mmCIF file of C-alpha atoms and ligand atoms in Angstrom:
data_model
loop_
_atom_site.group_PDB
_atom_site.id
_atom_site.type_symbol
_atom_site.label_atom_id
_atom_site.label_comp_id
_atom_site.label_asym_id
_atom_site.label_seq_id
_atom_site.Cartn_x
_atom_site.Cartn_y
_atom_site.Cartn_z
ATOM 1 C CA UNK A 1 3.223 7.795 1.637
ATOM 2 C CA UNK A 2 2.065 5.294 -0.761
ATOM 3 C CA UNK A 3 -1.043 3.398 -1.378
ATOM 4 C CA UNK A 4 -0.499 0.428 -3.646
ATOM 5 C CA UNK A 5 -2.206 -2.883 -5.062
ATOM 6 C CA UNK A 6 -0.037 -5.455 -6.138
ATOM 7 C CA UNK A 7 -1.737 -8.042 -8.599
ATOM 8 C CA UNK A 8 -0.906 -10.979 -11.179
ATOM 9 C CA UNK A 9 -1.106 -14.715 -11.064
ATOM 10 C CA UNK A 10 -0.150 -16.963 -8.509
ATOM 11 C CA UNK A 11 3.393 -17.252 -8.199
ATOM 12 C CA UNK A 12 3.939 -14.151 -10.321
ATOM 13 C CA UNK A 13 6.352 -12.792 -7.461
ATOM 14 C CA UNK A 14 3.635 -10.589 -5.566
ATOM 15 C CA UNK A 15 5.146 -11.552 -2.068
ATOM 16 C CA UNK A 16 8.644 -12.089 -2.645
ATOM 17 C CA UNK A 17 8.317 -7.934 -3.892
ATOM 18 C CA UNK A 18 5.784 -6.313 -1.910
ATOM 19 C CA UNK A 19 7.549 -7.822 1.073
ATOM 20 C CA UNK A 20 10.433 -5.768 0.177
ATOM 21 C CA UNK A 21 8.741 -2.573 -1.327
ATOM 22 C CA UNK A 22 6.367 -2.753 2.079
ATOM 23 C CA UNK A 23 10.223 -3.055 4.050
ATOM 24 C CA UNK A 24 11.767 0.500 2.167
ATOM 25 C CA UNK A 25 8.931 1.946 1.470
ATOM 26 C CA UNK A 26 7.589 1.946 5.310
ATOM 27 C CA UNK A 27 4.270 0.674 4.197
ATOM 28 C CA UNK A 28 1.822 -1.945 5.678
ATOM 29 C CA UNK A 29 1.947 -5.167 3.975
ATOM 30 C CA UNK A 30 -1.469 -6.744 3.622
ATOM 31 C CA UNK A 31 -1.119 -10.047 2.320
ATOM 32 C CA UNK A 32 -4.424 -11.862 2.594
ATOM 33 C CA UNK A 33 -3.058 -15.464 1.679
ATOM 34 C CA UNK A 34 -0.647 -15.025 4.623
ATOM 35 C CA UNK A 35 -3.456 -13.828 6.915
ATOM 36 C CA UNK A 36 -5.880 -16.765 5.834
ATOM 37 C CA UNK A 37 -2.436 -19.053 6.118
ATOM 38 C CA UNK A 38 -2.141 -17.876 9.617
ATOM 39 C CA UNK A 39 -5.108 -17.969 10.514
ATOM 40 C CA UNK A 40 -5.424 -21.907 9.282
ATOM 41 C CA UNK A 41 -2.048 -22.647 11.681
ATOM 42 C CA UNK A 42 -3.835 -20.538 14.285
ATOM 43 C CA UNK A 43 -6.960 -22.893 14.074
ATOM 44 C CA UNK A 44 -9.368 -20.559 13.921
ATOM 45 C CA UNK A 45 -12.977 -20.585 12.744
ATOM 46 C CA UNK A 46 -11.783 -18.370 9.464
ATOM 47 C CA UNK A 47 -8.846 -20.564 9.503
ATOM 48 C CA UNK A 48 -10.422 -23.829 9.409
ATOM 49 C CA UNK A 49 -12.715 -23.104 6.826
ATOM 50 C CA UNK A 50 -10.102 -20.727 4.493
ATOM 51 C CA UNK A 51 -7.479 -24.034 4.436
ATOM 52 C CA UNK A 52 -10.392 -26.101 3.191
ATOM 53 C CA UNK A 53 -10.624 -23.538 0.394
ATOM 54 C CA UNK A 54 -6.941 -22.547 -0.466
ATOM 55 C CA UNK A 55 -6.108 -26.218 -0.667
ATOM 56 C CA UNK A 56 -8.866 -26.494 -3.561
ATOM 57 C CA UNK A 57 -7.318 -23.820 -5.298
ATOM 58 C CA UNK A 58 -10.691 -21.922 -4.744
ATOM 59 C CA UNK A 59 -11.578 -18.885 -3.606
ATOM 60 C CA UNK A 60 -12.463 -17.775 -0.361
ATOM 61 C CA UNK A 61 -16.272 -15.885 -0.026
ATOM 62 C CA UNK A 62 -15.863 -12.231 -1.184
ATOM 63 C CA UNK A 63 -18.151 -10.943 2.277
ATOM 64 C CA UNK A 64 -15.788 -12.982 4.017
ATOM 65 C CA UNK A 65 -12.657 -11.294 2.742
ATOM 66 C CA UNK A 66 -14.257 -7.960 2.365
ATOM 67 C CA UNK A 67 -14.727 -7.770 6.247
ATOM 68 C CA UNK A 68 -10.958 -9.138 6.709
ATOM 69 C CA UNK A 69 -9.787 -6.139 4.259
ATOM 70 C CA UNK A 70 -11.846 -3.428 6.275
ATOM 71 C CA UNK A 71 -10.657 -4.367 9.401
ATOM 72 C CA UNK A 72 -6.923 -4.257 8.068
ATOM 73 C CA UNK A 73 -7.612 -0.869 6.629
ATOM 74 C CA UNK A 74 -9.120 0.462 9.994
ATOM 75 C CA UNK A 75 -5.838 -0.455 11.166
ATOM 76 C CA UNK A 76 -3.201 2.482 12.445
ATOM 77 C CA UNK A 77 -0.536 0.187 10.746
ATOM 78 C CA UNK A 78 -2.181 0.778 7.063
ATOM 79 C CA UNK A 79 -2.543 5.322 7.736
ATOM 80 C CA UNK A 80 1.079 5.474 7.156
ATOM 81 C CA UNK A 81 0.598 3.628 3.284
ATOM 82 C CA UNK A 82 0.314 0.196 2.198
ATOM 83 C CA UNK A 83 0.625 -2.472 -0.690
ATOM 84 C CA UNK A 84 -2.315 -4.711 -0.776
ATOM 85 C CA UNK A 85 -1.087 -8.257 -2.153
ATOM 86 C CA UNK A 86 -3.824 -10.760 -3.042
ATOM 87 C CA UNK A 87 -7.036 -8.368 -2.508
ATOM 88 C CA UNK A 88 -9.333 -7.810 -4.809
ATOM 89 C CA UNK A 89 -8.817 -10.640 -6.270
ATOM 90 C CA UNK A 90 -12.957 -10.832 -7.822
ATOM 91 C CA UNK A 91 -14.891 -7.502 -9.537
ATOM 92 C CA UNK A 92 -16.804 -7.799 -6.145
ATOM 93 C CA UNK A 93 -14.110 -6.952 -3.991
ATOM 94 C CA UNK A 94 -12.188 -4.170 -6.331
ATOM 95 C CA UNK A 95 -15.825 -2.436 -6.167
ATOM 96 C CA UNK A 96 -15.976 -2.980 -2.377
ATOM 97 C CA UNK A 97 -12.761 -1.349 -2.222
ATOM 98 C CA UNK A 98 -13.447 1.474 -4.350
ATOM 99 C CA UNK A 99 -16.198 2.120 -1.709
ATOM 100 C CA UNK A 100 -13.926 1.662 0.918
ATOM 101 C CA UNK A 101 -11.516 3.882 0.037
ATOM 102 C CA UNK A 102 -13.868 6.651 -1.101
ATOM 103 C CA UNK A 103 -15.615 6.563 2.630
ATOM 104 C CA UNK A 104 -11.857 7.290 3.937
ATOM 105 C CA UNK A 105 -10.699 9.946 1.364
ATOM 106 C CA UNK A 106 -8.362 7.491 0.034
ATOM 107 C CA UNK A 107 -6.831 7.380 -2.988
ATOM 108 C CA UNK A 108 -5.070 4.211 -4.649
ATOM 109 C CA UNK A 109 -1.578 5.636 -6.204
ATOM 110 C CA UNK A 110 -0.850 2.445 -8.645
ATOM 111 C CA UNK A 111 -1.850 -0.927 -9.159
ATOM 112 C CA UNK A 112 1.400 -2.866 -10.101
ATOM 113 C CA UNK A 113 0.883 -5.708 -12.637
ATOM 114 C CA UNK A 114 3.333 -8.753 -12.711
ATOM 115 C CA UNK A 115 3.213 -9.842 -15.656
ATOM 116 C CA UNK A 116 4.556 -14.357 -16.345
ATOM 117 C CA UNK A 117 3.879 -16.409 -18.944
ATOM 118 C CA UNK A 118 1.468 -19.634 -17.373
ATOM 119 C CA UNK A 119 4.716 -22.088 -18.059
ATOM 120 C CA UNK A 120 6.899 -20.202 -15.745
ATOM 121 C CA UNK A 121 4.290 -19.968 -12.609
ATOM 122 C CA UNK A 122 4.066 -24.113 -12.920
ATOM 123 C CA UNK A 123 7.542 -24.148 -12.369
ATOM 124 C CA UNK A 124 7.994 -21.320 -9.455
ATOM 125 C CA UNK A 125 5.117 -22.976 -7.593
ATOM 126 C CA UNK A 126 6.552 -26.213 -7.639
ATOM 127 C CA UNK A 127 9.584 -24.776 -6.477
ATOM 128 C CA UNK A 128 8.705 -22.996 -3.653
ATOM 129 C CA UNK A 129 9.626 -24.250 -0.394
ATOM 130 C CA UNK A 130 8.154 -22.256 2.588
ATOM 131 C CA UNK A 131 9.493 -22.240 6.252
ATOM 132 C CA UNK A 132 7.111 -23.777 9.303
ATOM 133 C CA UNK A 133 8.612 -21.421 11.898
ATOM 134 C CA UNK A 134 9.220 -18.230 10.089
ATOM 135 C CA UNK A 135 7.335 -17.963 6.810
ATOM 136 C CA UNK A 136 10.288 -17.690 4.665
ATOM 137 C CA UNK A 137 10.115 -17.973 1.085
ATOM 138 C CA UNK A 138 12.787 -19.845 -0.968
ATOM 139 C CA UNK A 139 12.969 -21.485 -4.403
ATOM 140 C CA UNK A 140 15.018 -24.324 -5.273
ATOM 141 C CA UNK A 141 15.352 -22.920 -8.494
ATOM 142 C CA UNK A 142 15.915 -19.099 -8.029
ATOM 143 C CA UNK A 143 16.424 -18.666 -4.327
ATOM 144 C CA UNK A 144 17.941 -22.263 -2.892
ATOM 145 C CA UNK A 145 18.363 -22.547 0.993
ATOM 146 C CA UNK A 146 21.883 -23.155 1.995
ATOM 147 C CA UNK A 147 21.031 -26.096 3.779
ATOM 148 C CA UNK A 148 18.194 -28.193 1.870
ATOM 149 C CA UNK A 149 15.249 -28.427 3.744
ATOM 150 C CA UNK A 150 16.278 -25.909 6.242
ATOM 151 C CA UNK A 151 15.666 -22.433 6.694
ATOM 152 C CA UNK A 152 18.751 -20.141 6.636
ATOM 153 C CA UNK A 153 16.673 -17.470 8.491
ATOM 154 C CA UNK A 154 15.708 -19.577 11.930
ATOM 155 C CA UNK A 155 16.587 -23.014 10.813
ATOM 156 C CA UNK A 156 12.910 -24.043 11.502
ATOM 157 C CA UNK A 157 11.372 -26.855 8.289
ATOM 158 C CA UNK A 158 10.855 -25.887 4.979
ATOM 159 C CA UNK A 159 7.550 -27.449 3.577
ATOM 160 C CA UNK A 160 5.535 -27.011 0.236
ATOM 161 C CA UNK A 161 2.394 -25.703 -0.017
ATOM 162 C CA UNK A 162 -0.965 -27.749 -0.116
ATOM 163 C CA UNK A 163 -2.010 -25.473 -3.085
ATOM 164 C CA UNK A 164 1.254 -25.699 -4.756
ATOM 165 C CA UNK A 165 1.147 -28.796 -5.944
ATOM 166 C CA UNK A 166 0.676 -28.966 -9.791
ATOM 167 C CA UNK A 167 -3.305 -29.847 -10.305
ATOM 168 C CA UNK A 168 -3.935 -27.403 -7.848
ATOM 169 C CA UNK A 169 -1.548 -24.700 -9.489
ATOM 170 C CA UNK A 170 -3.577 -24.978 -12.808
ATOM 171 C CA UNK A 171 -6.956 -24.908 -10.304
ATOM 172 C CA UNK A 172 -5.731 -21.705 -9.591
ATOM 173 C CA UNK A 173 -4.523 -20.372 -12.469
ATOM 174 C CA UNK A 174 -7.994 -20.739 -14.176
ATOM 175 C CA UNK A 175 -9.500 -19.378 -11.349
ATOM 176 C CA UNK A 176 -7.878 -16.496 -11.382
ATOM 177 C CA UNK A 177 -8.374 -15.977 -15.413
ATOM 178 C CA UNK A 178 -11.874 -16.628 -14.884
ATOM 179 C CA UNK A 179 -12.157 -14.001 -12.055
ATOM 180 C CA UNK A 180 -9.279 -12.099 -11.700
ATOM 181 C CA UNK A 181 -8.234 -10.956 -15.088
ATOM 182 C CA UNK A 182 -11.644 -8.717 -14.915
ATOM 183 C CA UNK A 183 -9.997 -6.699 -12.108
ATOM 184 C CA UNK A 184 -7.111 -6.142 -14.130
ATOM 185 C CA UNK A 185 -9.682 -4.824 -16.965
ATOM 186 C CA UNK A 186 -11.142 -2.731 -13.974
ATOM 187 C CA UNK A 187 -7.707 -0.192 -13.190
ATOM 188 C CA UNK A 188 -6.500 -0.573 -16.914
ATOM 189 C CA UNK A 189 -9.970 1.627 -17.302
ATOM 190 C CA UNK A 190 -9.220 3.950 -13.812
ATOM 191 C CA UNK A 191 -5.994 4.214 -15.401
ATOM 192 C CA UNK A 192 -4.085 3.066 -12.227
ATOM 193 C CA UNK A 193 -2.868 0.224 -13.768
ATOM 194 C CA UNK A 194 0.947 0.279 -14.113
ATOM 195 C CA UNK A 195 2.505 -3.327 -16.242
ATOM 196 C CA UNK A 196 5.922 -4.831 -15.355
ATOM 197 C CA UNK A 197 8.162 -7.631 -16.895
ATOM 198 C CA UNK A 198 8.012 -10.345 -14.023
ATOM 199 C CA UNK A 199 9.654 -12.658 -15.466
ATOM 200 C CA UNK A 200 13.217 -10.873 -14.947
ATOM 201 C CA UNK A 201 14.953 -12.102 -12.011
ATOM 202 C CA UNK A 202 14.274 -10.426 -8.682
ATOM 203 C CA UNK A 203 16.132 -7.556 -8.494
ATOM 204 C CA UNK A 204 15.609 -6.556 -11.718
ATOM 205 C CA UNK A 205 11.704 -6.853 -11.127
ATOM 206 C CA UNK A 206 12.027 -4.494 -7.838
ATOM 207 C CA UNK A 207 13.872 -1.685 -9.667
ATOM 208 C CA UNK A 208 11.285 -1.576 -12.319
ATOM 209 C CA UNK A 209 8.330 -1.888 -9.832
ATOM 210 C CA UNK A 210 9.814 1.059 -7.792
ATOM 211 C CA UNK A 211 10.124 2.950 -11.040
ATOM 212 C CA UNK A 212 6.607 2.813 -11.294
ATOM 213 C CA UNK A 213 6.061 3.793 -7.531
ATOM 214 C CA UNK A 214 8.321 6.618 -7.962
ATOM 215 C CA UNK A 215 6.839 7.853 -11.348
ATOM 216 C CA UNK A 216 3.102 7.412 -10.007
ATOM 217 C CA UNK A 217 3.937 9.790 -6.830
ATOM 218 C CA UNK A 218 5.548 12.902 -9.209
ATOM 219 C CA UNK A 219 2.083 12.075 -11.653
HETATM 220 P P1 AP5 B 1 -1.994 -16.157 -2.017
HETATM 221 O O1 AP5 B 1 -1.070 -16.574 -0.971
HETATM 222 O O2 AP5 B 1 -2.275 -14.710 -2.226
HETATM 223 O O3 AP5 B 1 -1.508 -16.858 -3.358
HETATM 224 P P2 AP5 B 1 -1.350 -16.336 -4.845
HETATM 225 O O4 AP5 B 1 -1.957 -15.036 -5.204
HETATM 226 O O5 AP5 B 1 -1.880 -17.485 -5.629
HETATM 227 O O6 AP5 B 1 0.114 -16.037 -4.954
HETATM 228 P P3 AP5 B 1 1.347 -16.875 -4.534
HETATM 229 O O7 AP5 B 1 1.602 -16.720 -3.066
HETATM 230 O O8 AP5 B 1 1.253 -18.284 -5.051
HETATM 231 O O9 AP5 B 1 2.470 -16.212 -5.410
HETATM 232 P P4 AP5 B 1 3.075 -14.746 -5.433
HETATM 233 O O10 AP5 B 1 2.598 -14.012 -6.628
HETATM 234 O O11 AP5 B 1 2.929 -14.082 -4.091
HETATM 235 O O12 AP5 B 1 4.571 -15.133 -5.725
HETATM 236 P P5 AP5 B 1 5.810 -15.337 -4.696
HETATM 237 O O13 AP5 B 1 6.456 -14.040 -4.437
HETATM 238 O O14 AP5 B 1 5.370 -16.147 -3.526
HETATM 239 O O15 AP5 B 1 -3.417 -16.838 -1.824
HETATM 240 C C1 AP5 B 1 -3.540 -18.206 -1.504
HETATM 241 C C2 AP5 B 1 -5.019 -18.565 -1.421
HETATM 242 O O16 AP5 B 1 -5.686 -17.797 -0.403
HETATM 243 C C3 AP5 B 1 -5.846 -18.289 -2.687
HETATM 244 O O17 AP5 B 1 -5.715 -19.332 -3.644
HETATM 245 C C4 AP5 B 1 -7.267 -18.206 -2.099
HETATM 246 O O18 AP5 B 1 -7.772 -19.478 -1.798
HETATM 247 C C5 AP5 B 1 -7.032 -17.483 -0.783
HETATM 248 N N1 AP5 B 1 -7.147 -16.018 -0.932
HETATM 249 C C6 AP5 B 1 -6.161 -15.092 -0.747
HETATM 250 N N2 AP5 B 1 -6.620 -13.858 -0.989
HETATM 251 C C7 AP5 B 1 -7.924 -13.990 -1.353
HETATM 252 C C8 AP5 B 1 -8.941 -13.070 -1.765
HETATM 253 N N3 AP5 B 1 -8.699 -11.756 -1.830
HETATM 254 N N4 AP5 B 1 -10.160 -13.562 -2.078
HETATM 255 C C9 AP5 B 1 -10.426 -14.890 -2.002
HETATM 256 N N5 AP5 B 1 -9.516 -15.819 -1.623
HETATM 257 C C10 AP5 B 1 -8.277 -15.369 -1.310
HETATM 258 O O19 AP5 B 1 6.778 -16.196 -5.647
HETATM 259 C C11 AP5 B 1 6.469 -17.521 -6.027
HETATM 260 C C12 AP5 B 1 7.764 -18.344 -6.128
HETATM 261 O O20 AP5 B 1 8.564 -17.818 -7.200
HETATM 262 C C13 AP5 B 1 8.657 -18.221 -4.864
HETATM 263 O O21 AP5 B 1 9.296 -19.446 -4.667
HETATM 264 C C14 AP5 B 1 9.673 -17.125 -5.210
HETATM 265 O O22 AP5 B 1 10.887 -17.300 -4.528
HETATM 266 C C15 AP5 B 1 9.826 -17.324 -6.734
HETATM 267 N N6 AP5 B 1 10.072 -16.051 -7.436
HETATM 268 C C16 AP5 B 1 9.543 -14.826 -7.163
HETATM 269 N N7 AP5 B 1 9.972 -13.902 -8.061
HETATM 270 C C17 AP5 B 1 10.798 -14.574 -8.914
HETATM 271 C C18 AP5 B 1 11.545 -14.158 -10.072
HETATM 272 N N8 AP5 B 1 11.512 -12.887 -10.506
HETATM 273 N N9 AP5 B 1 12.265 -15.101 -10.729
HETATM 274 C C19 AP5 B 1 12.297 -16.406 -10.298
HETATM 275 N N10 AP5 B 1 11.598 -16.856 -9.200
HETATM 276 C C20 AP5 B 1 10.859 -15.944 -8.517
#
């Protein structure tokens, strides 16, 4: 049983590996961009309002995402361990956490760092090439599809995001020094925080990330 936060800038590889540590690990993935992303395709009231957001490169309200992160907790999926991927992403939510987790008896194991120089995330995000159908993740760089355009998965449309393209990137990458480097301040000082290279290629990245997951369980 693991309880983990995954954190670093966008496109620093936060999906792509806590899809996969989530998958052997048996944990619940909680991936609020793909919950907001959902619920935008869903047309929901949330949804409406979040796409509005995400395709400013913004922030969605911390009450807002606060609630969405309860409920998700509350959740039998997330008693059996998770990896939280996108949340906190403001000093406001890692404190709302903290409170979160101490009503439940919860403890946080690690939060996992990806480390990528700002260069590098330009070029993944412009990259990226997402399926309609499915919510596959490719890169035409790192991770082509067989068949361009197409998913190899379900052969439904691959598309690139609204917030991917490259004046919203840089939106988001000073958003997220602006309020996001602070939570990384916050678990360097709880001492949770656990740094990895993410600029290695896939695999590589996993092996070390699980090294971490591994070590923080005998600690
Ligand atoms: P979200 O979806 O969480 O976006 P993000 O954090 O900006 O992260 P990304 O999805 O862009 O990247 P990633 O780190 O997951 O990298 P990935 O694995 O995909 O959030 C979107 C929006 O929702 C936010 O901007 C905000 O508006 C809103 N939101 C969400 N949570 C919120 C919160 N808590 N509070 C407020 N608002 C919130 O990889 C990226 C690309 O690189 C892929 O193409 C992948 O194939 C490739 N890649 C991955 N690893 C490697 C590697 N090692 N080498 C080469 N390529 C790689």
């Amino acid at each position: 049983m693991h309880r983990l936060i995954i954190l670093g800038p966008p496109g620093a590889g936060k999906g792509t590996q806590s899809e996969r540590l989530a998958r052997d690990l048996d944990l619940a993935h909680v991936a609020t961009g793909d919950i907001l992303r959902r619920a935008a395709q869903d047309g929901t009231d949330l949804g409406r309002r979040a796409a509005e957001i995400m395709r400013a490169g913004l922030l969605v309200p911390d009450d807002v995402m606060i609630g969405l992160i309860r409920r998700e907790l509350a959740a039998p999926a997330a008693a059996k361990g998770f990896v939280l991927d996108g949340f906190p992403r403001t000093l406001e939510q890692a404190k709302a956490l903290d409170a979160l987790l101490a009503e439940t008896g919860w403890k946080l194991d690690a939060v996992l760092y990806l480390e990528v120089p700002e260069g590098e995330l330009v070029k993944r995000a412009a990259g990226r090439r997402v399926c309609k159908k499915c919510g596959a993740n490719y890169n035409l760089l790192a991770s082509p599809p067989t068949r361009a355009g197409i998913c190899d998965a379900c052969g439904g449309e691959l598309y690139l995001r609204d917030d991917d393209r490259e004046d919203t990137v840089r939106r988001r990458l000073e958003v997220y020094r602006r309020l996001t480097e602070p939570v990384v301040d916050h678990y360097r000082s709880c001492g949770l925080l656990r740094r990895v290279d993410g600029l290695a290629p896939p695999d590589a990245v996993y092996r070390s990330l699980l090294g971490q997951v591994t070590g923080a369980a005998k600690a």
